[in-house]
Amino acid sequence: MTDTAAATGLKVQRWDDNYFTESLNANIFKPFMGTKTNSIIHVKEDLTKKKGDSVTFSLTNKLSGSGTTGSSTLEGNEEALDSRSFKVTVDQYRNAVRVPVLDEQFSAIPLRDAAKDALMDWNMELTRDKIITALGSINGTAYGSASEGNKDAWLVDNADRVLFGALKSNNSGNDHSASLANIDNTADKLTSSAMSLMKRMAKTASPKIRPIKPRKGGVTSDSFIMFAPSLLVRDLAQDSAFVQANREARQRGKLNPIFAGADYIYDNIAVIEVEDIGVLSGVGAGGIDVAPAYLCGAQAIAMAWAKRPETKEEEFDYGDKQGCAVRQWFEIEKMTFGSGAGDTDDLKDHGVVTGYFAAVADS
């Protein structure tokens, strides 16, 4: 009797699918990814099923009108739905490793197994770093590559969703560098008060930033997620009001599925420590370091896929070495919407309030 073996091509496809799933699951941002508009990281895979180089996300802002009451006429008093579009153009990202075969001729599957960990770590870090870069980006340009003029123009349009330290008044005439220079290491650390202020800014911004509306386990309250670097979380953990709230409320709130994996919870804000968020060196008062924290609502980040990771093998040096490569077509960007007359005029960050706080290193 002849046994039936799975075709090599099927094995490769299954390996690629497992690789994709496992590399995403290893990413700290995975719990916040989803295909619904309620997700912080809104994922679309439209281009995996059709040709094209870009995906368009529709952005819908909250209704702000009061409606009508009683027998007042509704017809003719409808509220216009303020909707905009955001296009993400995908790109190809690749990496590879070579494995010496020596006297043993590896088959395709063992080679992939040998390369799997290294490529998976690279893929996870690529996705993580692109999300962090997107959160801090200035109208699509990485923060470190944006000019002071770019940052000032961004601040003009986003003044209602950017906080410098503890007070909104630390914004010096929408001059980005001058505003950073107002942040000191006494009053402008990340605290519970600053978190609540950022939440109020999200709710009163124009247009408002939509909170997440969890609907699992009977929880329906509006929530936000804050991603903060380690030095800011260190200072937050020393804030007395914050410590008291977590000590007295965590056990009641930990069943909330939106807070799974959260390091802290305060004022319906889940705080996630992301150690790879970078520090802005010497830009604060007296040359202190400053770091950003991002309070995120729905559709803060757009993630578009055209091709999930797939592997390819190559032989080198007369078959003595084999290489395994991975490639994928995708892109990650912070969602922005036009607040002017045109669809993309006067761009505002759609789902993020950015806060800058003192980030002095441990002595």
mmCIF file of C-alpha atoms in Angstrom:
data_model
loop_
_atom_site.group_PDB
_atom_site.id
_atom_site.type_symbol
_atom_site.label_atom_id
_atom_site.label_comp_id
_atom_site.label_asym_id
_atom_site.label_seq_id
_atom_site.Cartn_x
_atom_site.Cartn_y
_atom_site.Cartn_z
ATOM 1 C CA MET A 1 0.000 0.000 0.000
ATOM 2 C CA THR A 2 1.327 3.469 -0.905
ATOM 3 C CA ASP A 3 0.972 6.208 1.702
ATOM 4 C CA THR A 4 -0.383 9.575 0.610
ATOM 5 C CA ALA A 5 1.918 12.455 1.493
ATOM 6 C CA ALA A 6 1.011 16.111 1.565
ATOM 7 C CA ALA A 7 2.362 17.999 -1.433
ATOM 8 C CA THR A 8 5.468 20.047 -0.733
ATOM 9 C CA GLY A 9 3.703 23.179 -1.939
ATOM 10 C CA LEU A 10 0.953 22.681 0.605
ATOM 11 C CA LYS A 11 3.495 22.247 3.378
ATOM 12 C CA VAL A 12 5.167 25.514 2.374
ATOM 13 C CA GLN A 13 1.850 27.369 2.353
ATOM 14 C CA ARG A 14 0.937 26.015 5.773
ATOM 15 C CA TRP A 15 4.371 27.013 7.102
ATOM 16 C CA ASP A 16 3.967 30.534 5.700
ATOM 17 C CA ASP A 17 0.515 30.865 7.281
ATOM 18 C CA ASN A 18 1.836 29.710 10.660
ATOM 19 C CA TYR A 19 4.789 32.093 10.338
ATOM 20 C CA PHE A 20 2.452 35.010 9.675
ATOM 21 C CA THR A 21 0.209 34.165 12.632
ATOM 22 C CA GLU A 22 3.034 33.547 15.104
ATOM 23 C CA SER A 23 4.978 36.677 14.153
ATOM 24 C CA LEU A 24 1.868 38.814 14.636
ATOM 25 C CA ASN A 25 1.046 37.160 17.958
ATOM 26 C CA ALA A 26 4.549 38.007 19.210
ATOM 27 C CA ASN A 27 3.941 41.705 18.565
ATOM 28 C CA ILE A 28 2.975 43.868 21.543
ATOM 29 C CA PHE A 29 0.436 45.696 19.361
ATOM 30 C CA LYS A 30 -1.420 42.539 18.243
ATOM 31 C CA PRO A 31 -4.337 42.889 20.749
ATOM 32 C CA PHE A 32 -5.182 46.261 19.229
ATOM 33 C CA MET A 33 -5.367 45.127 15.588
ATOM 34 C CA GLY A 34 -8.679 44.371 13.930
ATOM 35 C CA THR A 35 -10.667 44.643 10.729
ATOM 36 C CA LYS A 36 -13.430 46.774 12.270
ATOM 37 C CA THR A 37 -13.508 50.565 12.368
ATOM 38 C CA ASN A 38 -13.609 50.300 16.170
ATOM 39 C CA SER A 39 -10.038 48.953 16.198
ATOM 40 C CA ILE A 40 -7.086 51.119 17.197
ATOM 41 C CA ILE A 41 -5.045 49.556 14.390
ATOM 42 C CA HIS A 42 -7.482 49.128 11.517
ATOM 43 C CA VAL A 43 -6.318 46.264 9.263
ATOM 44 C CA LYS A 44 -7.393 45.837 5.649
ATOM 45 C CA GLU A 45 -6.374 42.977 3.369
ATOM 46 C CA ASP A 46 -8.305 44.050 0.272
ATOM 47 C CA LEU A 47 -5.245 43.834 -1.994
ATOM 48 C CA THR A 48 -4.609 40.185 -1.106
ATOM 49 C CA LYS A 49 -7.635 39.402 -3.293
ATOM 50 C CA LYS A 50 -7.217 41.944 -6.091
ATOM 51 C CA LYS A 51 -4.501 43.905 -7.847
ATOM 52 C CA GLY A 52 -3.560 47.417 -6.818
ATOM 53 C CA ASP A 53 -0.948 49.378 -4.895
ATOM 54 C CA SER A 54 -3.080 51.195 -2.344
ATOM 55 C CA VAL A 55 -5.993 50.788 0.062
ATOM 56 C CA THR A 56 -8.396 53.586 0.943
ATOM 57 C CA PHE A 57 -9.787 53.801 4.462
ATOM 58 C CA SER A 58 -12.981 55.724 5.090
ATOM 59 C CA LEU A 59 -12.895 57.968 8.147
ATOM 60 C CA THR A 60 -16.153 58.976 9.770
ATOM 61 C CA ASN A 61 -16.252 61.526 12.570
ATOM 62 C CA LYS A 62 -18.739 61.568 15.447
ATOM 63 C CA LEU A 63 -22.039 63.376 15.039
ATOM 64 C CA SER A 64 -21.990 66.584 17.077
ATOM 65 C CA GLY A 65 -25.512 67.947 16.661
ATOM 66 C CA SER A 66 -28.207 67.869 19.349
ATOM 67 C CA GLY A 67 -30.894 66.345 17.108
ATOM 68 C CA THR A 68 -34.553 67.265 17.550
ATOM 69 C CA THR A 69 -37.004 66.742 20.386
ATOM 70 C CA GLY A 70 -40.726 66.301 20.736
ATOM 71 C CA SER A 71 -42.753 67.065 17.622
ATOM 72 C CA SER A 72 -40.063 69.249 16.060
ATOM 73 C CA THR A 73 -39.554 68.575 12.363
ATOM 74 C CA LEU A 74 -36.562 66.350 11.632
ATOM 75 C CA GLU A 75 -36.822 66.492 7.858
ATOM 76 C CA GLY A 76 -34.572 69.252 6.597
ATOM 77 C CA ASN A 77 -32.682 69.370 9.911
ATOM 78 C CA GLU A 78 -30.551 66.308 9.323
ATOM 79 C CA GLU A 79 -26.898 66.511 10.333
ATOM 80 C CA ALA A 80 -24.261 66.158 7.635
ATOM 81 C CA LEU A 81 -22.022 63.121 8.133
ATOM 82 C CA ASP A 82 -18.442 64.384 8.061
ATOM 83 C CA SER A 83 -16.532 61.663 6.246
ATOM 84 C CA ARG A 84 -13.054 61.727 4.731
ATOM 85 C CA SER A 85 -10.708 59.267 3.061
ATOM 86 C CA PHE A 86 -7.188 58.090 3.848
ATOM 87 C CA LYS A 87 -5.095 56.214 1.286
ATOM 88 C CA VAL A 88 -2.251 53.841 2.191
ATOM 89 C CA THR A 89 0.186 52.730 -0.524
ATOM 90 C CA VAL A 90 1.826 49.367 0.127
ATOM 91 C CA ASP A 91 5.490 48.532 -0.388
ATOM 92 C CA GLN A 92 7.599 45.376 -0.466
ATOM 93 C CA TYR A 93 9.691 44.403 2.568
ATOM 94 C CA ARG A 94 12.165 41.512 2.392
ATOM 95 C CA ASN A 95 14.917 39.824 4.372
ATOM 96 C CA ALA A 96 16.821 36.553 4.133
ATOM 97 C CA VAL A 97 19.303 34.259 5.885
ATOM 98 C CA ARG A 98 21.806 31.705 4.565
ATOM 99 C CA VAL A 99 22.234 28.307 6.191
ATOM 100 C CA PRO A 100 25.434 26.232 5.598
ATOM 101 C CA VAL A 101 24.456 22.717 4.602
ATOM 102 C CA LEU A 102 27.846 21.048 5.032
ATOM 103 C CA ASP A 103 27.481 17.324 4.467
ATOM 104 C CA GLU A 104 23.782 17.221 5.185
ATOM 105 C CA GLN A 105 21.381 18.212 2.415
ATOM 106 C CA PHE A 106 18.517 20.062 4.107
ATOM 107 C CA SER A 107 15.036 19.616 2.728
ATOM 108 C CA ALA A 108 12.819 22.665 2.207
ATOM 109 C CA ILE A 109 10.874 22.337 5.442
ATOM 110 C CA PRO A 110 13.854 21.857 7.821
ATOM 111 C CA LEU A 111 15.550 24.847 6.191
ATOM 112 C CA ARG A 112 12.551 26.983 6.923
ATOM 113 C CA ASP A 113 12.536 25.691 10.476
ATOM 114 C CA ALA A 114 16.211 26.650 10.840
ATOM 115 C CA ALA A 115 15.541 30.172 9.570
ATOM 116 C CA LYS A 116 12.168 30.587 11.219
ATOM 117 C CA ASP A 117 13.157 32.145 14.530
ATOM 118 C CA ALA A 118 15.504 34.717 13.023
ATOM 119 C CA LEU A 119 13.083 35.772 10.303
ATOM 120 C CA MET A 120 10.149 35.811 12.706
ATOM 121 C CA ASP A 121 11.988 38.108 15.107
ATOM 122 C CA TRP A 122 12.845 40.419 12.218
ATOM 123 C CA ASN A 123 9.257 40.431 10.981
ATOM 124 C CA MET A 124 7.834 41.124 14.443
ATOM 125 C CA GLU A 125 10.301 43.961 15.036
ATOM 126 C CA LEU A 126 9.598 45.428 11.587
ATOM 127 C CA THR A 127 5.850 45.583 12.285
ATOM 128 C CA ARG A 128 6.372 46.914 15.823
ATOM 129 C CA ASP A 129 8.845 49.589 14.721
ATOM 130 C CA LYS A 130 6.634 50.725 11.845
ATOM 131 C CA ILE A 131 3.702 51.180 14.245
ATOM 132 C CA ILE A 132 5.878 53.193 16.653
ATOM 133 C CA THR A 133 7.196 55.310 13.787
ATOM 134 C CA ALA A 134 3.666 55.867 12.512
ATOM 135 C CA LEU A 135 2.428 57.009 15.933
ATOM 136 C CA GLY A 136 5.065 59.727 16.099
ATOM 137 C CA SER A 137 5.004 60.682 12.426
ATOM 138 C CA ILE A 138 4.410 64.214 11.167
ATOM 139 C CA ASN A 139 1.860 64.019 8.344
ATOM 140 C CA GLY A 140 3.370 60.804 7.025
ATOM 141 C CA THR A 141 7.028 61.708 7.647
ATOM 142 C CA ALA A 142 8.976 59.976 10.411
ATOM 143 C CA TYR A 143 9.455 62.366 13.346
ATOM 144 C CA GLY A 144 13.250 62.299 13.116
ATOM 145 C CA SER A 145 13.129 63.167 9.408
ATOM 146 C CA ALA A 146 10.584 65.985 9.695
ATOM 147 C CA SER A 147 11.858 69.557 9.592
ATOM 148 C CA GLU A 148 11.012 72.136 12.236
ATOM 149 C CA GLY A 149 8.772 73.791 9.672
ATOM 150 C CA ASN A 150 6.931 70.496 9.140
ATOM 151 C CA LYS A 151 6.483 70.067 12.902
ATOM 152 C CA ASP A 152 5.207 73.620 13.354
ATOM 153 C CA ALA A 153 2.702 73.228 10.513
ATOM 154 C CA TRP A 154 1.550 69.901 11.991
ATOM 155 C CA LEU A 155 1.141 71.537 15.413
ATOM 156 C CA VAL A 156 -0.946 74.368 13.955
ATOM 157 C CA ASP A 157 -3.458 71.830 12.625
ATOM 158 C CA ASN A 158 -3.246 69.492 15.638
ATOM 159 C CA ALA A 159 -3.031 71.922 18.571
ATOM 160 C CA ASP A 160 -6.277 70.509 19.975
ATOM 161 C CA ARG A 161 -4.690 67.032 20.215
ATOM 162 C CA VAL A 162 -1.108 67.720 21.285
ATOM 163 C CA LEU A 163 -0.061 68.309 24.905
ATOM 164 C CA PHE A 164 3.326 69.512 26.143
ATOM 165 C CA GLY A 165 3.775 68.430 29.752
ATOM 166 C CA ALA A 166 1.112 69.115 32.344
ATOM 167 C CA LEU A 167 -0.534 72.187 30.837
ATOM 168 C CA LYS A 168 -2.097 73.097 27.504
ATOM 169 C CA SER A 169 -0.545 76.546 27.983
ATOM 170 C CA ASN A 170 2.910 75.005 27.500
ATOM 171 C CA ASN A 171 2.163 75.268 23.789
ATOM 172 C CA SER A 172 4.156 78.369 22.786
ATOM 173 C CA GLY A 173 2.277 79.783 19.821
ATOM 174 C CA ASN A 174 2.340 76.432 17.988
ATOM 175 C CA ASP A 175 6.129 76.565 17.816
ATOM 176 C CA HIS A 176 7.030 72.906 18.285
ATOM 177 C CA SER A 177 10.604 73.255 19.546
ATOM 178 C CA ALA A 178 9.742 76.204 21.818
ATOM 179 C CA SER A 179 6.870 74.210 23.311
ATOM 180 C CA LEU A 180 9.131 71.212 23.986
ATOM 181 C CA ALA A 181 11.555 73.564 25.737
ATOM 182 C CA ASN A 182 8.816 74.396 28.284
ATOM 183 C CA ILE A 183 8.795 70.819 29.622
ATOM 184 C CA ASP A 184 10.686 70.500 32.906
ATOM 185 C CA ASN A 185 11.475 67.571 35.142
ATOM 186 C CA THR A 186 9.338 68.732 38.071
ATOM 187 C CA ALA A 187 5.867 69.645 36.858
ATOM 188 C CA ASP A 188 5.838 67.946 33.462
ATOM 189 C CA LYS A 189 6.189 64.246 34.155
ATOM 190 C CA LEU A 190 3.478 61.842 33.017
ATOM 191 C CA THR A 191 0.860 61.753 35.801
ATOM 192 C CA SER A 192 -2.742 60.681 36.290
ATOM 193 C CA SER A 193 -3.808 64.307 35.860
ATOM 194 C CA ALA A 194 -2.008 64.548 32.535
ATOM 195 C CA MET A 195 -3.648 61.310 31.389
ATOM 196 C CA SER A 196 -7.105 62.622 32.226
ATOM 197 C CA LEU A 197 -6.325 65.909 30.494
ATOM 198 C CA MET A 198 -5.326 64.018 27.328
ATOM 199 C CA LYS A 199 -8.589 62.091 27.511
ATOM 200 C CA ARG A 200 -10.581 65.317 27.822
ATOM 201 C CA MET A 201 -8.674 66.730 24.867
ATOM 202 C CA ALA A 202 -9.627 63.653 22.845
ATOM 203 C CA LYS A 203 -13.286 64.137 23.691
ATOM 204 C CA THR A 204 -13.356 67.881 23.041
ATOM 205 C CA ALA A 205 -11.098 67.996 19.980
ATOM 206 C CA SER A 206 -12.656 69.080 16.712
ATOM 207 C CA PRO A 207 -13.486 66.595 15.318
ATOM 208 C CA LYS A 208 -13.580 64.425 18.414
ATOM 209 C CA ILE A 209 -11.436 61.317 18.694
ATOM 210 C CA ARG A 210 -13.655 58.258 18.849
ATOM 211 C CA PRO A 211 -13.028 56.039 21.883
ATOM 212 C CA ILE A 212 -13.056 52.271 21.673
ATOM 213 C CA LYS A 213 -16.390 50.744 22.552
ATOM 214 C CA PRO A 214 -15.742 47.244 23.907
ATOM 215 C CA ARG A 215 -18.754 44.983 23.697
ATOM 216 C CA LYS A 216 -17.489 41.781 25.282
ATOM 217 C CA GLY A 217 -18.363 40.584 28.741
ATOM 218 C CA GLY A 218 -21.073 43.217 29.133
ATOM 219 C CA VAL A 219 -18.563 46.060 29.130
ATOM 220 C CA THR A 220 -19.757 48.978 27.021
ATOM 221 C CA SER A 221 -17.999 52.036 28.466
ATOM 222 C CA ASP A 222 -15.850 54.211 26.230
ATOM 223 C CA SER A 223 -12.150 53.479 26.560
ATOM 224 C CA PHE A 224 -8.783 54.670 25.304
ATOM 225 C CA ILE A 225 -5.353 53.042 25.102
ATOM 226 C CA MET A 226 -2.140 54.873 25.988
ATOM 227 C CA PHE A 227 1.194 53.635 24.649
ATOM 228 C CA ALA A 228 4.063 55.030 26.713
ATOM 229 C CA PRO A 229 7.818 54.367 26.962
ATOM 230 C CA SER A 230 9.392 52.882 30.076
ATOM 231 C CA LEU A 231 10.665 56.138 31.585
ATOM 232 C CA LEU A 232 7.215 57.712 31.423
ATOM 233 C CA VAL A 233 5.576 54.627 32.927
ATOM 234 C CA ARG A 234 8.189 54.763 35.703
ATOM 235 C CA ASP A 235 7.086 58.293 36.634
ATOM 236 C CA LEU A 236 3.409 57.438 36.271
ATOM 237 C CA ALA A 237 3.809 54.527 38.676
ATOM 238 C CA GLN A 238 5.050 56.971 41.319
ATOM 239 C CA ASP A 239 2.033 59.289 41.053
ATOM 240 C CA SER A 240 0.068 58.892 44.295
ATOM 241 C CA ALA A 241 -3.408 59.281 42.765
ATOM 242 C CA PHE A 242 -2.533 56.801 40.055
ATOM 243 C CA VAL A 243 -1.146 54.261 42.533
ATOM 244 C CA GLN A 244 -4.244 54.547 44.736
ATOM 245 C CA ALA A 245 -6.627 54.098 41.811
ATOM 246 C CA ASN A 246 -4.851 50.978 40.610
ATOM 247 C CA ARG A 247 -4.621 49.526 44.095
ATOM 248 C CA GLU A 248 -8.346 49.975 44.741
ATOM 249 C CA ALA A 249 -9.820 49.335 41.301
ATOM 250 C CA ARG A 250 -7.694 46.843 39.378
ATOM 251 C CA GLN A 251 -9.428 43.684 40.591
ATOM 252 C CA ARG A 252 -12.817 45.053 39.594
ATOM 253 C CA GLY A 253 -11.589 46.125 36.187
ATOM 254 C CA LYS A 254 -9.282 43.315 35.107
ATOM 255 C CA LEU A 255 -12.166 41.310 33.598
ATOM 256 C CA ASN A 256 -12.617 44.034 31.003
ATOM 257 C CA PRO A 257 -11.328 42.377 27.819
ATOM 258 C CA ILE A 258 -10.081 45.641 26.355
ATOM 259 C CA PHE A 259 -7.566 45.831 29.191
ATOM 260 C CA ALA A 260 -6.031 42.376 28.628
ATOM 261 C CA GLY A 261 -2.278 42.792 28.916
ATOM 262 C CA ALA A 262 -2.471 46.356 30.208
ATOM 263 C CA ASP A 263 0.240 47.381 32.634
ATOM 264 C CA TYR A 264 -2.025 49.880 34.416
ATOM 265 C CA ILE A 265 -5.564 51.210 34.213
ATOM 266 C CA TYR A 266 -6.741 54.701 35.100
ATOM 267 C CA ASP A 267 -9.833 56.712 34.169
ATOM 268 C CA ASN A 268 -10.801 54.050 31.619
ATOM 269 C CA ILE A 269 -7.405 54.395 29.970
ATOM 270 C CA ALA A 270 -5.302 51.243 29.595
ATOM 271 C CA VAL A 271 -1.583 52.019 29.826
ATOM 272 C CA ILE A 272 0.679 49.805 27.725
ATOM 273 C CA GLU A 273 4.421 50.081 28.297
ATOM 274 C CA VAL A 274 6.305 50.052 24.982
ATOM 275 C CA GLU A 275 9.998 50.149 25.771
ATOM 276 C CA ASP A 276 10.982 50.812 22.149
ATOM 277 C CA ILE A 277 9.350 54.244 21.950
ATOM 278 C CA GLY A 278 12.347 56.549 21.662
ATOM 279 C CA VAL A 279 13.481 59.554 23.668
ATOM 280 C CA LEU A 280 13.947 63.054 22.241
ATOM 281 C CA SER A 281 17.375 63.979 23.589
ATOM 282 C CA GLY A 282 17.982 67.378 25.152
ATOM 283 C CA VAL A 283 14.889 69.169 23.835
ATOM 284 C CA GLY A 284 13.248 70.012 27.183
ATOM 285 C CA ALA A 285 13.865 72.802 29.697
ATOM 286 C CA GLY A 286 17.513 72.932 30.698
ATOM 287 C CA GLY A 287 18.322 70.342 28.029
ATOM 288 C CA ILE A 288 16.427 67.454 29.652
ATOM 289 C CA ASP A 289 15.221 64.511 27.602
ATOM 290 C CA VAL A 290 11.566 64.295 26.594
ATOM 291 C CA ALA A 291 9.516 61.356 25.332
ATOM 292 C CA PRO A 292 6.081 61.020 23.730
ATOM 293 C CA ALA A 293 3.038 59.115 24.987
ATOM 294 C CA TYR A 294 0.186 58.335 22.622
ATOM 295 C CA LEU A 295 -3.432 58.212 23.780
ATOM 296 C CA CYS A 296 -5.250 56.314 21.046
ATOM 297 C CA GLY A 297 -8.868 55.896 20.054
ATOM 298 C CA ALA A 298 -10.476 54.126 17.116
ATOM 299 C CA GLN A 299 -8.668 54.093 13.768
ATOM 300 C CA ALA A 300 -5.472 55.607 15.076
ATOM 301 C CA ILE A 301 -3.328 53.487 12.753
ATOM 302 C CA ALA A 302 -3.964 52.037 9.289
ATOM 303 C CA MET A 303 -2.410 48.694 8.317
ATOM 304 C CA ALA A 304 -2.813 47.562 4.708
ATOM 305 C CA TRP A 305 -1.779 44.160 3.350
ATOM 306 C CA ALA A 306 -1.351 43.170 -0.300
ATOM 307 C CA LYS A 307 0.691 40.002 0.255
ATOM 308 C CA ARG A 308 1.152 38.159 3.506
ATOM 309 C CA PRO A 309 4.683 36.924 4.281
ATOM 310 C CA GLU A 310 5.833 34.195 1.906
ATOM 311 C CA THR A 311 9.135 32.337 1.756
ATOM 312 C CA LYS A 312 11.498 31.493 -1.074
ATOM 313 C CA GLU A 313 14.665 29.380 -1.135
ATOM 314 C CA GLU A 314 17.896 29.718 -3.078
ATOM 315 C CA GLU A 315 21.057 27.602 -3.370
ATOM 316 C CA PHE A 316 24.548 29.110 -3.316
ATOM 317 C CA ASP A 317 28.120 27.862 -3.663
ATOM 318 C CA TYR A 318 27.243 24.749 -5.677
ATOM 319 C CA GLY A 319 24.571 23.709 -3.210
ATOM 320 C CA ASP A 320 26.775 23.986 -0.129
ATOM 321 C CA LYS A 321 24.660 26.803 1.275
ATOM 322 C CA GLN A 322 20.975 27.439 1.114
ATOM 323 C CA GLY A 323 19.174 30.712 1.700
ATOM 324 C CA CYS A 324 15.668 31.314 2.932
ATOM 325 C CA ALA A 325 14.002 34.669 2.250
ATOM 326 C CA VAL A 326 10.724 36.162 3.370
ATOM 327 C CA ARG A 327 8.842 38.910 1.567
ATOM 328 C CA GLN A 328 5.607 40.754 2.174
ATOM 329 C CA TRP A 329 3.716 43.668 0.686
ATOM 330 C CA PHE A 330 2.165 45.937 3.303
ATOM 331 C CA GLU A 331 2.317 49.364 4.898
ATOM 332 C CA ILE A 332 1.498 50.976 8.238
ATOM 333 C CA GLU A 333 0.662 54.650 8.690
ATOM 334 C CA LYS A 334 -0.983 56.952 11.214
ATOM 335 C CA MET A 335 -4.418 57.896 9.936
ATOM 336 C CA THR A 336 -4.946 61.549 9.166
ATOM 337 C CA PHE A 337 -7.985 63.406 7.865
ATOM 338 C CA GLY A 338 -8.390 66.689 6.112
ATOM 339 C CA SER A 339 -10.002 69.356 8.256
ATOM 340 C CA GLY A 340 -10.157 71.958 5.495
ATOM 341 C CA ALA A 341 -12.378 72.322 2.468
ATOM 342 C CA GLY A 342 -10.654 69.535 0.542
ATOM 343 C CA ASP A 343 -10.462 65.877 1.477
ATOM 344 C CA THR A 344 -6.790 66.122 2.446
ATOM 345 C CA ASP A 345 -6.447 69.803 3.338
ATOM 346 C CA ASP A 346 -5.090 70.765 6.800
ATOM 347 C CA LEU A 347 -4.401 67.222 7.987
ATOM 348 C CA LYS A 348 -5.214 66.201 11.557
ATOM 349 C CA ASP A 349 -4.283 62.984 13.356
ATOM 350 C CA HIS A 350 -7.482 60.979 13.307
ATOM 351 C CA GLY A 351 -7.240 58.861 16.454
ATOM 352 C CA VAL A 352 -4.243 60.033 18.501
ATOM 353 C CA VAL A 353 -3.588 62.607 21.206
ATOM 354 C CA THR A 354 0.185 63.066 21.482
ATOM 355 C CA GLY A 355 1.660 64.067 24.815
ATOM 356 C CA TYR A 356 5.299 65.019 25.427
ATOM 357 C CA PHE A 357 6.669 64.558 28.945
ATOM 358 C CA ALA A 358 9.930 64.672 30.873
ATOM 359 C CA ALA A 359 11.947 61.482 30.378
ATOM 360 C CA VAL A 360 15.083 61.919 32.460
ATOM 361 C CA ALA A 361 17.143 58.735 32.640
ATOM 362 C CA ASP A 362 17.642 56.845 35.890
ATOM 363 C CA SER A 363 20.544 58.221 37.894
#
